[in-house]
Amino acid sequence: MIDPRLITLRVFARCGTVSATAELTGYSPSAVSAQLRELQRVLGLQLLTKDGRGVRLTATGRFLVAGSDTLIADWESLRAAAMEAGDQVQSRFGLGGFSTAAAQLLAPLAATLRSTRPLLEVQVLEANPARCFDLLVAERIDLAVIVAMQSNTYGEDDPRFEQTVLLDDPLDVIIPADHPLASRETVTLEELASEPWITEAAGSTYHSLFTAAFTAVGVTPRIAHEAVEWETQIAFVGAGLGVGLLPRLAPLHSAENVVRLRITGKGKPARRIVAAVRRGSITSPLIQESLGILQMRANKIVSARPEDDL
Amino acid sequence: MIDPRLITLRVFARCGTVSATAELTGYSPSAVSAQLRELQRVLGLQLLTKDGRGVRLTATGRFLVAGSDTLIADWESLRAAAMEAGDQVQSRFGLGGFSTAAAQLLAPLAATLRSTRPLLEVQVLEANPARCFDLLVAERIDLAVIVAMQSNTYGEDDPRFEQTVLLDDPLDVIIPADHPLASRETVTLEELASEPWITEAAGSTYHSLFTAAFTAVGVTPRIAHEAVEWETQIAFVGAGLGVGLLPRLAPLHSAENVVRLRITGKGKPARRIVAAVRRGSITSPLIQESLGILQMRANKIVSARPEDDL
DNA sequence: ATCGATCATGCATCTATTGTGCACGGTTAT
DNA sequence: ATAACCGTGCACAATAGATGCATGATCGAT
């Protein structure tokens, strides 16, 4: 309902370049350029200035973008209230999420929605957390499921988003099936301190989670191997190369030679899974229903494993 | 910046029929119909129902329209602030007003703006007060100058408009030049109680002003003739057919055989001239400038006449 | 300093949206 | 019953808007 050109401007304010804006919004760079030019013309305002080989927001532009936060939120709020009052939902619904979250939570959600609301057009986009927020601003998606990290999570008071904790996804240990501890039901990180560890590449989303878990118990683990995907990591463990941490949400499938154990003791690492929506839209019936489904699904998976796993 | 289809819906909410909405917005009825249909489709909401040979807002529709008031006001407010911050003004500016107000106040304003801001596209629409408010909602005009009446003025708290009093335009008496009182500078209504009066048709905008003036002094005037335009009324007075009331803003031009006298005594009738804008836009530089010009112009005219007149 | 990469924008082209005009069906009032 | 009115569907036209490529400008690296 808000002029798409203003949305484009807001996306530009986030990413700073026309090309990136084009990529995020799904337009071509020319279209973004034309839209921004047209926006300035119709408002009679100079919003952009040349800056090197790129363009940059003017003070007026920044002012407009900042002020538009409440405008967008108000619209979302109004739309949500109208949906609720009319007992109807929108025709399109975009979901975004990262890796395991997307696979384990979003896919079932999308499937459920498709069956309960056949005429609803559901679209799922896999994207990392930062991009998810961009996609929310760009209105490509309406709901994002992300792993909360200091780097990507926004404050409670961010005027653009509203976030609700879905669950704290505990990290389990995966060890080779022939490992001495494999028959145990739970372990502590201290017991595994001297093991060779398999983790993600330093700087990746989950690596900081890994280090945080061990600094909590005062142990410095030895990193033997690095993997990018969970599947790879699991395979490494299965091959006896070491042990690793695996979020409970991540499925083991029926990997041979690998056992999942719960962690006990004072170091109980977990990653926080958060749902983010555009501010104001949280009361929308479809969002509410989706959050319920996600939460139910998440709790079921977390409480079920590892007993029922494999 | 707000989707024009929502504006169309808001206009429809005011006037109730597609045809009237089309006339007000400048679209064809088919276009309005298509816009409303499209709006419902994209929102996934049913906003209209068939009602006899017309259509009517659903509860959801009314809800949406009511809620959109603040949205529009927020946008106007933001735009005004951005204009102010950027020290720039919009490229188009629509003015609306009624009869003498339009002629005496808006025309000079438009002329001034045209000269001081050559690249600003100024448009003036003559329309009665009620229509002016419709045109404001339809965003055909941005500023309206109207004569305040209980019937057309809206409360201070109306979420759609903001109104500021420009001036109280006093009513003068016009009498034939050969009338015994013609050499006087001021008269009271009581002195003219027995004169044959010339007024507007009963039920017209100014007729109630006429009656209100006399009820205030407890006199029941004899209405001899009725005219629709000021010019006609002045001609009647010039022909010696009676006396009449003329707002000071209305020019006598250099009508032969007619004299304008100020009214003294406890019955000092006046009509209130009000400027109305969409809520939120009042702080816009262009609006502020226009209000200043209008006020100055109005005060000059009111204080100058009738001495400098003819 | 040169070359390549990146970025924004203008232009020609095409597409798709959107408005118009007319005709039709349904409803109300005379 | 007839006429007036209202809203809507359809064919057509106009306009807005997106694309892809080319261009110019800037920055970084060799």
XYZ file of C-alpha atoms (C1' of nucleotides) in Angstrom:
680
model
C 0.000 0.000 0.000
C 3.025 2.143 0.513
C 4.577 3.297 -2.731
C 7.080 0.633 -3.781
C 9.563 3.360 -4.587
C 9.702 4.294 -0.918
C 10.336 0.657 -0.088
C 13.141 0.685 -2.602
C 14.588 3.772 -0.960
C 14.460 2.050 2.402
C 16.283 -0.961 1.055
C 18.859 1.335 -0.450
C 19.286 2.988 2.939
C 20.194 -0.416 4.337
C 22.603 -1.642 1.716
C 23.961 1.587 0.306
C 24.345 0.712 -3.343
C 21.949 0.613 -6.234
C 23.151 -2.776 -7.375
C 22.642 -4.403 -4.006
C 19.215 -2.800 -3.768
C 18.365 -4.222 -7.157
C 19.482 -7.664 -6.112
C 17.470 -7.532 -2.908
C 14.297 -6.141 -4.353
C 14.387 -8.273 -7.459
C 14.549 -5.313 -9.828
C 17.283 -4.518 -12.300
C 19.766 -1.786 -11.365
C 18.321 0.464 -14.029
C 14.879 0.085 -12.550
C 16.120 0.973 -9.080
C 17.924 3.983 -10.434
C 14.825 5.112 -12.298
C 12.611 4.540 -9.282
C 14.806 6.627 -7.029
C 14.996 9.388 -9.586
C 11.234 9.329 -9.994
C 10.740 9.359 -6.248
C 12.819 12.492 -5.953
C 10.944 14.108 -8.794
C 7.492 13.394 -7.428
C 8.418 14.509 -3.916
C 10.400 17.486 -5.091
C 13.202 16.446 -2.790
C 16.840 15.665 -3.366
C 17.428 12.396 -1.605
C 20.675 11.194 -3.158
C 24.081 12.610 -3.935
C 26.894 11.264 -5.994
C 29.626 9.843 -3.857
C 32.595 8.413 -5.617
C 31.428 5.773 -7.994
C 28.256 5.240 -6.015
C 25.479 7.337 -4.562
C 24.741 8.253 -0.997
C 21.686 9.438 0.899
C 21.450 13.134 1.628
C 20.440 14.355 5.077
C 16.928 14.759 3.746
C 17.019 11.217 2.453
C 18.116 9.826 5.777
C 15.443 11.861 7.481
C 12.777 10.516 5.187
C 13.906 6.932 5.618
C 14.034 7.226 9.387
C 10.613 8.795 9.519
C 9.131 6.209 7.216
C 9.745 3.493 9.801
C 6.641 4.421 11.719
C 4.698 4.835 8.507
C 5.464 1.288 7.450
C 4.750 -0.039 10.920
C 1.444 1.810 11.009
C 0.431 0.336 7.699
C 1.406 -3.169 8.752
C -0.520 -2.696 11.928
C -3.570 -1.459 10.085
C -3.416 -4.251 7.577
C -3.063 -6.820 10.320
C -6.038 -5.376 12.182
C -8.119 -5.333 9.014
C -7.202 -8.943 8.314
C -8.221 -9.858 11.806
C -11.433 -7.873 11.629
C -12.321 -9.322 8.256
C -11.286 -12.825 9.253
C -9.260 -13.129 6.071
C -5.618 -13.371 5.099
C -3.443 -12.008 2.360
C -2.934 -13.890 -0.865
C 0.842 -14.012 -0.741
C 3.099 -15.007 2.126
C 6.856 -14.972 2.015
C 9.057 -16.873 4.425
C 12.769 -16.608 4.910
C 15.264 -18.540 6.968
C 18.699 -19.919 7.333
C 20.034 -23.400 6.823
C 18.639 -25.906 9.302
C 16.040 -23.478 10.524
C 14.702 -23.166 7.029
C 14.814 -26.870 6.359
C 13.432 -28.081 9.661
C 10.968 -25.354 10.529
C 10.044 -23.394 7.444
C 9.510 -26.300 5.121
C 6.954 -27.979 7.397
C 5.293 -24.632 8.014
C 5.003 -23.974 4.313
C 3.622 -27.453 3.776
C 1.033 -26.990 6.504
C -0.068 -23.639 5.157
C -0.305 -25.001 1.648
C -2.680 -27.683 2.746
C -4.812 -25.648 5.148
C -4.983 -22.629 2.838
C -4.780 -23.897 -0.715
C -5.278 -20.504 -2.330
C -2.485 -18.882 -0.345
C 0.684 -18.411 -2.340
C 3.531 -19.393 -0.051
C 7.130 -18.743 -0.967
C 10.193 -19.800 0.979
C 13.574 -18.146 0.548
C 16.714 -19.534 2.059
C 18.911 -16.691 3.182
C 21.298 -15.849 5.973
C 20.026 -13.781 8.907
C 21.326 -10.413 7.719
C 19.803 -10.943 4.333
C 16.559 -12.011 5.952
C 16.231 -8.604 7.563
C 16.958 -6.976 4.243
C 14.312 -9.121 2.612
C 11.848 -8.134 5.297
C 12.482 -4.480 4.587
C 12.237 -5.122 0.874
C 8.897 -6.852 1.523
C 10.066 -9.922 -0.309
C 9.302 -11.965 2.781
C 6.908 -11.439 5.683
C 8.392 -13.727 8.280
C 11.974 -14.763 8.946
C 13.341 -17.507 11.130
C 16.900 -16.825 12.124
C 19.544 -17.844 14.578
C 20.036 -14.973 16.961
C 23.563 -13.676 17.177
C 24.754 -10.413 18.617
C 25.871 -9.447 15.165
C 22.577 -9.898 13.397
C 19.899 -9.529 16.009
C 18.316 -6.121 16.464
C 17.170 -4.473 19.618
C 13.715 -4.882 21.036
C 13.115 -1.274 20.126
C 14.211 -1.358 16.510
C 11.468 0.527 14.713
C 11.514 -1.813 11.751
C 11.167 -5.262 13.278
C 9.514 -7.238 15.973
C 11.144 -10.434 17.158
C 9.868 -13.305 19.209
C 11.942 -16.140 20.580
C 10.799 -19.428 19.142
C 13.032 -21.645 21.185
C 16.524 -22.170 22.515
C 17.880 -24.971 20.427
C 20.304 -26.973 22.587
C 23.533 -28.231 21.113
C 24.151 -31.940 21.349
C 27.402 -33.784 21.018
C 27.905 -36.218 18.184
C 30.537 -38.858 18.579
C 31.546 -41.985 16.663
C 29.462 -45.044 17.571
C 32.592 -46.910 18.686
C 33.665 -44.157 21.039
C 34.013 -45.161 24.728
C 31.316 -42.674 25.705
C 28.897 -43.737 22.979
C 26.753 -45.803 25.258
C 26.227 -42.908 27.647
C 23.076 -40.887 27.521
C 24.615 -37.595 28.539
C 28.091 -36.121 28.705
C 29.726 -32.937 29.887
C 31.974 -30.796 27.750
C 34.761 -31.297 30.247
C 34.710 -35.037 29.550
C 35.328 -34.312 25.887
C 37.945 -31.624 26.436
C 40.791 -33.652 25.020
C 38.944 -34.944 21.956
C 39.736 -33.747 18.473
C 36.893 -31.408 17.493
C 35.208 -30.829 14.205
C 33.686 -27.434 13.760
C 32.710 -24.849 11.202
C 35.207 -22.540 9.622
C 36.307 -19.697 11.894
C 34.171 -16.656 11.335
C 31.164 -18.668 10.275
C 27.804 -18.256 11.925
C 28.201 -21.195 14.253
C 31.858 -20.999 15.066
C 31.309 -18.317 17.667
C 28.669 -20.554 19.235
C 31.240 -23.281 19.468
C 33.832 -21.140 21.193
C 31.232 -19.606 23.485
C 30.206 -23.045 24.669
C 33.737 -23.912 25.707
C 34.688 -20.600 27.208
C 31.643 -21.058 29.460
C 33.224 -24.140 30.993
C 36.783 -22.843 30.841
C 38.142 -25.366 28.388
C 40.073 -24.760 25.199
C 39.233 -27.481 22.725
C 41.519 -28.689 19.989
C 40.066 -28.095 16.550
C 41.075 -30.932 14.289
C 38.886 -30.387 11.239
C 36.602 -27.829 9.751
C 33.427 -28.396 7.790
C 30.907 -26.072 6.208
C 27.769 -28.172 6.203
C 26.293 -30.225 8.993
C 26.257 -33.242 6.713
C 29.962 -33.011 6.162
C 30.610 -32.664 9.843
C 28.485 -35.701 10.593
C 30.355 -37.692 7.995
C 33.666 -36.688 9.568
C 32.475 -37.847 12.938
C 31.177 -41.050 11.427
C 34.614 -41.644 9.967
C 36.104 -41.399 13.463
C 37.945 -38.157 12.814
C 36.673 -36.536 15.977
C 33.600 -35.283 17.785
C 31.370 -32.309 17.162
C 28.488 -30.187 18.280
C 25.156 -30.453 16.510
C 22.058 -28.386 17.200
C 19.169 -30.580 18.212
C 17.112 -29.159 15.354
C 19.621 -30.453 12.857
C 18.669 -33.972 11.897
C 21.151 -36.802 12.058
C 19.035 -38.664 9.538
C 20.149 -42.199 9.963
C 23.845 -41.607 9.766
C 25.903 -44.728 10.345
C 28.436 -44.866 13.123
C 27.305 -41.630 14.768
C 25.609 -41.186 18.128
C 23.977 -38.055 19.487
C 24.364 -37.330 23.206
C 22.838 -34.621 25.353
C 25.127 -32.284 27.183
C 24.827 -31.810 30.917
C 26.754 -29.765 33.407
C 27.009 -26.039 33.755
C 27.956 -25.520 30.119
C 24.681 -26.090 28.337
C 25.228 -24.454 25.005
C 22.265 -23.516 22.901
C 21.474 -21.334 19.958
C 18.495 -19.047 20.124
C 16.029 -19.344 17.272
C 14.066 -16.174 16.670
C 11.200 -15.243 14.401
C 11.306 -11.731 12.992
C 8.553 -9.806 11.244
C 8.034 -6.254 10.138
C 6.892 -4.153 13.039
C 3.144 -3.931 13.207
C 2.478 -7.141 11.350
C 2.858 -9.333 14.424
C -0.875 -9.286 15.087
C -1.722 -10.467 11.595
C -3.718 -13.703 11.747
C -1.417 -15.444 9.317
C 1.668 -14.439 11.286
C 0.086 -15.513 14.539
C -0.907 -18.858 13.091
C 2.556 -19.333 11.625
C 4.277 -18.522 14.899
C 2.092 -21.057 16.638
C 2.901 -23.749 14.121
C 6.600 -22.959 14.263
C 6.697 -23.055 18.028
C 4.809 -26.321 18.206
C 6.994 -27.901 15.608
C 10.179 -26.646 17.234
C 9.231 -27.899 20.672
C 8.289 -31.269 19.320
C 11.600 -31.750 17.576
C 13.658 -30.548 20.494
C 11.924 -32.659 23.109
C 11.771 -35.748 20.919
C 15.412 -36.053 20.106
C 17.723 -37.697 20.596
C 15.713 -40.612 21.975
C 13.567 -41.006 18.875
C 16.337 -40.061 16.562
C 17.720 -42.767 14.342
C 3.211 7.839 -1.495
C 0.160 6.013 -0.317
C -1.295 3.701 -2.934
C -3.759 5.750 -4.988
C -6.243 2.907 -4.732
C -6.477 3.451 -0.996
C -7.112 7.127 -1.637
C -9.860 6.122 -4.024
C -11.352 3.908 -1.343
C -11.293 6.785 1.100
C -13.072 9.043 -1.349
C -15.628 6.334 -1.906
C -16.129 6.113 1.838
C -17.047 9.795 1.826
C -19.383 9.923 -1.123
C -20.732 6.402 -1.214
C -21.019 5.785 -4.933
C -18.573 4.768 -7.586
C -19.743 7.450 -9.981
C -19.276 10.256 -7.479
C -15.880 8.863 -6.572
C -14.943 8.872 -10.229
C -16.074 12.455 -10.636
C -14.114 13.551 -7.570
C -10.923 11.725 -8.303
C -10.920 12.480 -11.996
C -11.066 8.843 -13.036
C -13.750 7.147 -15.062
C -16.277 4.992 -13.201
C -14.806 1.879 -14.766
C -11.383 2.805 -13.480
C -12.693 3.319 -9.958
C -14.485 0.017 -10.082
C -11.358 -1.726 -11.296
C -9.201 -0.018 -8.693
C -11.453 -1.082 -5.856
C -11.586 -4.606 -7.157
C -7.828 -4.696 -7.476
C -7.404 -3.287 -3.994
C -9.495 -6.076 -2.549
C -7.578 -8.649 -4.523
C -4.149 -7.469 -3.459
C -5.175 -7.128 0.190
C -7.137 -10.341 0.205
C -10.000 -8.515 1.859
C -13.608 -8.021 0.932
C -14.221 -4.328 1.296
C -17.430 -3.823 -0.685
C -20.834 -5.446 -0.927
C -23.606 -4.980 -3.411
C -26.367 -2.861 -2.023
C -29.315 -2.227 -4.258
C -28.109 -0.625 -7.401
C -24.957 0.592 -5.714
C -22.191 -0.799 -3.554
C -21.523 -0.280 0.115
C -18.515 -0.644 2.380
C -18.310 -3.780 4.477
C -17.399 -3.576 8.141
C -13.860 -4.447 7.154
C -13.908 -1.664 4.605
C -15.067 0.890 7.115
C -12.442 -0.330 9.528
C -9.715 0.045 6.953
C -10.830 3.519 5.953
C -11.065 4.695 9.541
C -7.654 3.301 10.330
C -6.104 4.837 7.265
C -6.767 8.332 8.600
C -3.723 8.216 10.816
C -1.698 6.614 8.055
C -2.426 9.489 5.701
C -1.796 12.046 8.418
C 1.495 10.375 9.295
C 2.604 10.490 5.722
C 1.627 14.120 5.296
C 3.461 14.895 8.466
C 6.560 13.077 7.329
C 6.488 14.696 3.936
C 6.071 18.121 5.479
C 8.987 17.506 7.821
C 11.153 16.272 4.977
C 10.279 19.314 2.917
C 11.224 21.509 5.815
C 14.419 19.616 6.500
C 15.390 19.649 2.852
C 14.336 23.266 2.396
C 12.401 22.312 -0.705
C 8.784 22.123 -1.797
C 6.686 19.790 -3.838
C 6.278 20.282 -7.562
C 2.491 20.426 -7.601
C 0.182 22.437 -5.418
C -3.609 22.367 -5.622
C -5.836 25.043 -4.173
C -9.572 24.986 -3.715
C -12.080 27.562 -2.611
C -15.519 28.956 -2.866
C -16.816 32.014 -4.695
C -15.410 35.286 -3.344
C -12.890 33.488 -1.221
C -11.464 31.850 -4.290
C -11.527 35.006 -6.344
C -10.200 37.404 -3.739
C -7.784 35.226 -1.837
C -6.771 32.238 -3.908
C -6.188 34.033 -7.170
C -3.668 36.457 -5.647
C -2.058 33.592 -3.749
C -1.704 31.565 -6.909
C -0.270 34.583 -8.713
C 2.243 35.200 -5.938
C 3.346 31.588 -5.866
C 3.671 31.482 -9.618
C 6.049 34.400 -9.574
C 8.092 33.451 -6.508
C 8.295 29.776 -7.466
C 8.207 29.579 -11.243
C 8.700 25.831 -11.402
C 5.849 25.083 -9.030
C 2.733 23.874 -10.770
C -0.180 25.655 -9.114
C -3.765 24.689 -9.812
C -6.869 26.412 -8.486
C -10.254 24.723 -8.327
C -13.424 26.581 -7.547
C -15.666 24.376 -5.479
C -18.121 24.676 -2.629
C -16.907 23.904 0.885
C -18.224 20.359 1.058
C -16.631 19.524 -2.231
C -13.416 21.135 -1.081
C -13.132 18.615 1.726
C -13.800 15.829 -0.719
C -11.114 17.190 -2.993
C -8.703 17.305 -0.076
C -9.344 13.660 0.660
C -9.009 12.843 -3.016
C -5.660 14.695 -3.003
C -6.779 16.803 -5.900
C -6.068 19.876 -3.805
C -3.759 20.510 -0.863
C -5.282 23.634 0.620
C -8.870 24.841 0.743
C -10.252 28.212 1.684
C -13.847 27.984 2.784
C -16.522 29.877 4.618
C -17.084 28.139 7.903
C -20.620 27.044 8.538
C -21.862 24.578 11.099
C -22.940 22.373 8.232
C -19.614 22.095 6.484
C -16.987 22.717 9.102
C -15.450 19.756 10.865
C -14.404 19.432 14.440
C -10.979 20.372 15.650
C -10.370 16.704 16.227
C -11.379 15.388 12.830
C -8.620 12.952 11.955
C -8.575 13.959 8.324
C -8.234 17.732 8.409
C -6.635 20.599 10.196
C -8.258 23.993 10.014
C -6.988 27.437 10.844
C -9.050 30.596 10.979
C -7.843 33.077 8.398
C -10.094 35.939 9.387
C -13.594 36.962 10.341
C -14.866 38.713 7.294
C -17.304 41.406 8.437
C -20.488 42.012 6.516
C -21.069 45.532 5.254
C -24.282 47.126 4.157
C -24.690 48.221 0.578
C -27.306 50.842 -0.174
C -28.204 52.976 -3.191
C -26.108 56.126 -3.516
C -29.227 58.303 -3.300
C -30.362 56.712 -0.087
C -30.791 59.081 2.889
C -28.161 57.165 4.841
C -25.659 57.048 1.984
C -23.524 59.830 3.355
C -23.095 58.103 6.681
C -19.953 56.174 7.442
C -21.577 53.581 9.621
C -25.065 52.288 10.269
C -26.769 49.849 12.582
C -29.005 47.068 11.403
C -31.840 48.553 13.428
C -31.719 51.692 11.315
C -32.279 49.585 8.222
C -34.967 47.367 9.731
C -37.757 48.683 7.544
C -35.810 48.635 4.272
C -36.569 46.155 1.526
C -33.731 43.603 1.609
C -32.004 41.767 -1.149
C -30.513 38.446 -0.183
C -29.531 35.078 -1.484
C -32.045 32.348 -2.104
C -33.252 30.665 1.063
C -31.159 27.611 1.831
C -28.086 29.000 0.124
C -24.752 29.238 1.843
C -25.150 32.865 2.849
C -28.817 33.035 3.595
C -28.344 31.599 7.060
C -25.692 34.239 7.664
C -28.249 36.873 6.753
C -30.885 35.605 9.117
C -28.362 35.075 11.895
C -27.302 38.706 11.642
C -30.854 39.952 12.188
C -31.868 37.502 14.847
C -28.879 38.767 16.809
C -30.448 42.224 16.974
C -34.015 40.990 17.243
C -35.284 42.356 13.980
C -37.172 40.561 11.228
C -36.232 42.070 7.897
C -38.466 42.131 4.867
C -36.930 40.207 1.970
C -37.856 41.925 -1.248
C -35.622 40.209 -3.780
C -33.322 37.240 -4.088
C -30.125 36.984 -6.044
C -27.589 34.194 -6.514
C -24.428 36.120 -7.276
C -22.969 39.106 -5.480
C -22.855 40.963 -8.760
C -26.558 40.569 -9.266
C -27.273 41.707 -5.763
C -25.116 44.780 -6.207
C -26.905 45.599 -9.438
C -30.257 45.295 -7.669
C -29.104 47.693 -4.979
C -27.754 50.061 -7.623
C -31.148 50.041 -9.294
C -32.698 51.196 -6.041
C -34.583 47.980 -5.404
C -33.409 47.740 -1.806
C -30.374 47.252 0.420
C -28.199 44.244 1.065
C -25.335 42.720 3.022
C -21.984 42.250 1.381
C -18.914 40.605 2.887
C -16.044 43.030 3.010
C -13.950 40.616 1.010
C -16.380 40.807 -1.867
C -15.365 43.673 -4.109
C -17.806 46.361 -5.121
C -15.589 47.056 -8.109
C -16.647 50.486 -9.105
C -20.343 49.864 -9.160
C -22.374 52.976 -9.925
C -24.973 54.193 -7.479
C -23.956 51.854 -4.680
C -22.331 52.764 -1.368
C -20.769 50.443 1.163
C -21.229 51.223 4.857
C -19.790 49.565 7.910
C -22.139 48.132 10.462
C -21.917 49.193 14.082
C -23.926 48.289 17.125
C -24.213 45.011 18.926
C -25.111 43.097 15.745
C -21.788 42.892 13.987
C -22.286 40.071 11.532
C -19.292 38.376 10.024
C -18.514 35.225 8.178
C -15.566 33.149 9.269
C -13.049 32.286 6.587
C -11.109 29.140 7.290
C -8.211 27.394 5.628
C -8.317 23.614 5.647
C -5.537 21.158 4.850
C -5.035 17.457 5.209
C -3.981 16.636 8.725
C -0.244 16.513 9.061
C 0.504 18.771 6.138
C 0.055 21.968 8.130
C 3.776 22.205 8.839
C 4.729 21.960 5.203
C 6.737 25.006 4.143
C 4.518 25.650 1.170
C 1.371 25.475 3.284
C 2.892 27.728 5.908
C 3.946 30.238 3.310
C 0.536 30.126 1.700
C -1.278 30.621 4.980
C 0.879 33.648 5.680
C 0.180 35.152 2.297
C -3.532 34.480 2.642
C -3.709 36.024 6.079
C -1.803 39.093 5.039
C -3.894 39.547 1.973
C -7.132 39.040 3.886
C -6.228 41.506 6.587
C -5.212 44.112 4.079
C -8.487 43.851 2.203
C -10.608 43.887 5.325
C -8.929 46.851 6.950
C -8.662 48.852 3.747
C -12.289 48.837 2.737
C -14.606 50.569 2.487
C -12.539 53.771 2.688
C -10.315 52.924 -0.249
C -13.055 51.182 -2.062
C -14.369 52.921 -5.163
C 50.369 4.554 -14.465
C 47.400 0.948 -16.559
C 44.115 -2.384 -16.593
C 40.222 -4.476 -14.744
C 36.396 -4.354 -11.742
C 32.538 -2.062 -9.894
C 28.909 1.220 -9.929
C 25.312 4.220 -11.562
C 22.726 5.883 -15.420
C 20.903 6.832 -20.040
C 18.576 4.879 -24.017
C 15.918 1.808 -27.026
C 12.757 -1.696 -26.549
C 9.260 -4.310 -24.823
C 5.752 -5.658 -21.555
C 2.196 -5.111 -18.526
C -0.444 -2.282 -16.013
C -4.034 0.971 -16.060
C -7.517 4.081 -17.879
C -11.228 4.972 -21.369
C -15.525 4.411 -23.842
C -19.299 1.840 -24.734
C -22.560 -1.665 -23.819
C -25.082 -4.440 -20.713
C -27.704 -6.126 -16.519
C -29.755 -4.985 -12.394
C -32.349 -1.764 -9.297
C -35.131 2.085 -7.981
C -38.423 5.758 -8.720
C -42.056 7.913 -11.410
C -44.017 0.118 -17.668
C -40.638 3.217 -18.644
C -36.904 5.975 -17.643
C -33.032 7.106 -14.938
C -29.239 5.592 -12.467
C -25.556 2.647 -10.895
C -21.858 -0.573 -11.269
C -19.256 -3.687 -14.132
C -17.322 -6.255 -17.990
C -14.837 -6.010 -22.388
C -12.023 -4.343 -26.327
C -8.847 -1.068 -27.200
C -5.414 2.491 -26.332
C -2.104 4.858 -23.739
C 1.029 5.088 -20.396
C 4.113 3.636 -16.927
C 7.608 0.642 -15.762
C 11.098 -2.991 -16.302
C 14.936 -4.981 -19.024
C 19.415 -5.304 -21.268
C 23.100 -3.217 -23.117
C 26.248 0.527 -23.586
C 28.650 4.348 -21.527
C 31.202 7.131 -18.301
C 33.160 7.571 -13.956
C 35.750 5.911 -9.988
C 38.501 2.877 -7.250
C 41.818 -0.849 -6.400
C 45.483 -3.798 -7.759
C 49.350 -5.002 -10.332
